[in-house]
């Protein structure tokens, strides 16, 4: 019998985990100290602090007592604990998508800003349906038609983040290869280039292209996404999609490294106006 699929972590669960790690560190305690004083299994505490499980209320209360949390901290963390598994963004068919991808969709849905670098693809939030269909079918060669359609539908639903009342802030940087490679045919790429030009007119969207003549640059090892969230207390997150599996990075050192990398890419890329000119030329070349 297959195991019941677990929900991916939410932003709130990650925040709870981060706050508990911080409180323990402030109290000068190791996980082993907590086990000795409160009888909480070390492995369980590790899972709580890594946002892999939600602590039961009595466990959370015991930790807050041990860490001598203030009344304000208690109220805040208990409120987070009570809603830490909410997954309002899930659709019925999402249960058939890979768990890492549904986790990414959830984090993206709650993000304030997304900074996305892509070397070979148009960013998912900026893809047309035709381009998304062609690229998913091409990359995921073993997928059934149903699986392809589910991925395309999920990608199109994600783009509502750009048109909601308080839209997500998107800053996307791509290598010129992403707009030069013919995915789905010339007509599909012309439509995609024009769609990007329309998106660039929105105040919450910034788009830059790194031209071929810039040579080697910091983004060549691979793509990544950096997210931050409306509440500054929610930890920032970096997502990296690799052939070996998806990675969610959140340590301060990792966040700093990818922030620095994105800043280098901003500096080497064409400015938004010159990027728009290049996109317009690419669209014309598809006639």
PDB file of C-alpha atoms in Angstrom, residues 2 11 19 32 45 58 104 113 127 131 143 148 157 159-160 213 223 238 248 277 280:
ATOM      1  CA  UNK A   2       1.402   3.398  -0.950  1.00  0.00           C
ATOM      2  CA  UNK A  11       5.657  29.722   4.298  1.00  0.00           C
ATOM      3  CA  UNK A  19      11.605  31.303  14.904  1.00  0.00           C
ATOM      4  CA  UNK A  32      20.438  17.590  22.958  1.00  0.00           C
ATOM      5  CA  UNK A  45      12.986  18.483  17.187  1.00  0.00           C
ATOM      6  CA  UNK A  58       1.696  20.887  23.795  1.00  0.00           C
ATOM      7  CA  UNK A 104       7.293  25.620  -5.398  1.00  0.00           C
ATOM      8  CA  UNK A 113       8.826  39.296  -5.124  1.00  0.00           C
ATOM      9  CA  UNK A 127       5.330  31.788 -20.891  1.00  0.00           C
ATOM     10  CA  UNK A 131       5.311  27.878 -25.606  1.00  0.00           C
ATOM     11  CA  UNK A 143       5.069  12.304 -20.171  1.00  0.00           C
ATOM     12  CA  UNK A 148       1.578  17.518 -20.136  1.00  0.00           C
ATOM     13  CA  UNK A 157      -2.810  29.321 -13.301  1.00  0.00           C
ATOM     14  CA  UNK A 159       0.388  33.596 -14.012  1.00  0.00           C
ATOM     15  CA  UNK A 160      -2.665  34.999 -12.190  1.00  0.00           C
ATOM     16  CA  UNK A 213      28.519  38.891 -26.862  1.00  0.00           C
ATOM     17  CA  UNK A 223      18.963  28.706 -13.382  1.00  0.00           C
ATOM     18  CA  UNK A 238      16.090  30.095  -3.168  1.00  0.00           C
ATOM     19  CA  UNK A 248      15.069  24.639  -1.645  1.00  0.00           C
ATOM     20  CA  UNK A 277      14.750  46.355 -28.437  1.00  0.00           C
ATOM     21  CA  UNK A 280      11.461  43.290 -30.841  1.00  0.00           C
TER      22      UNK A 280
END
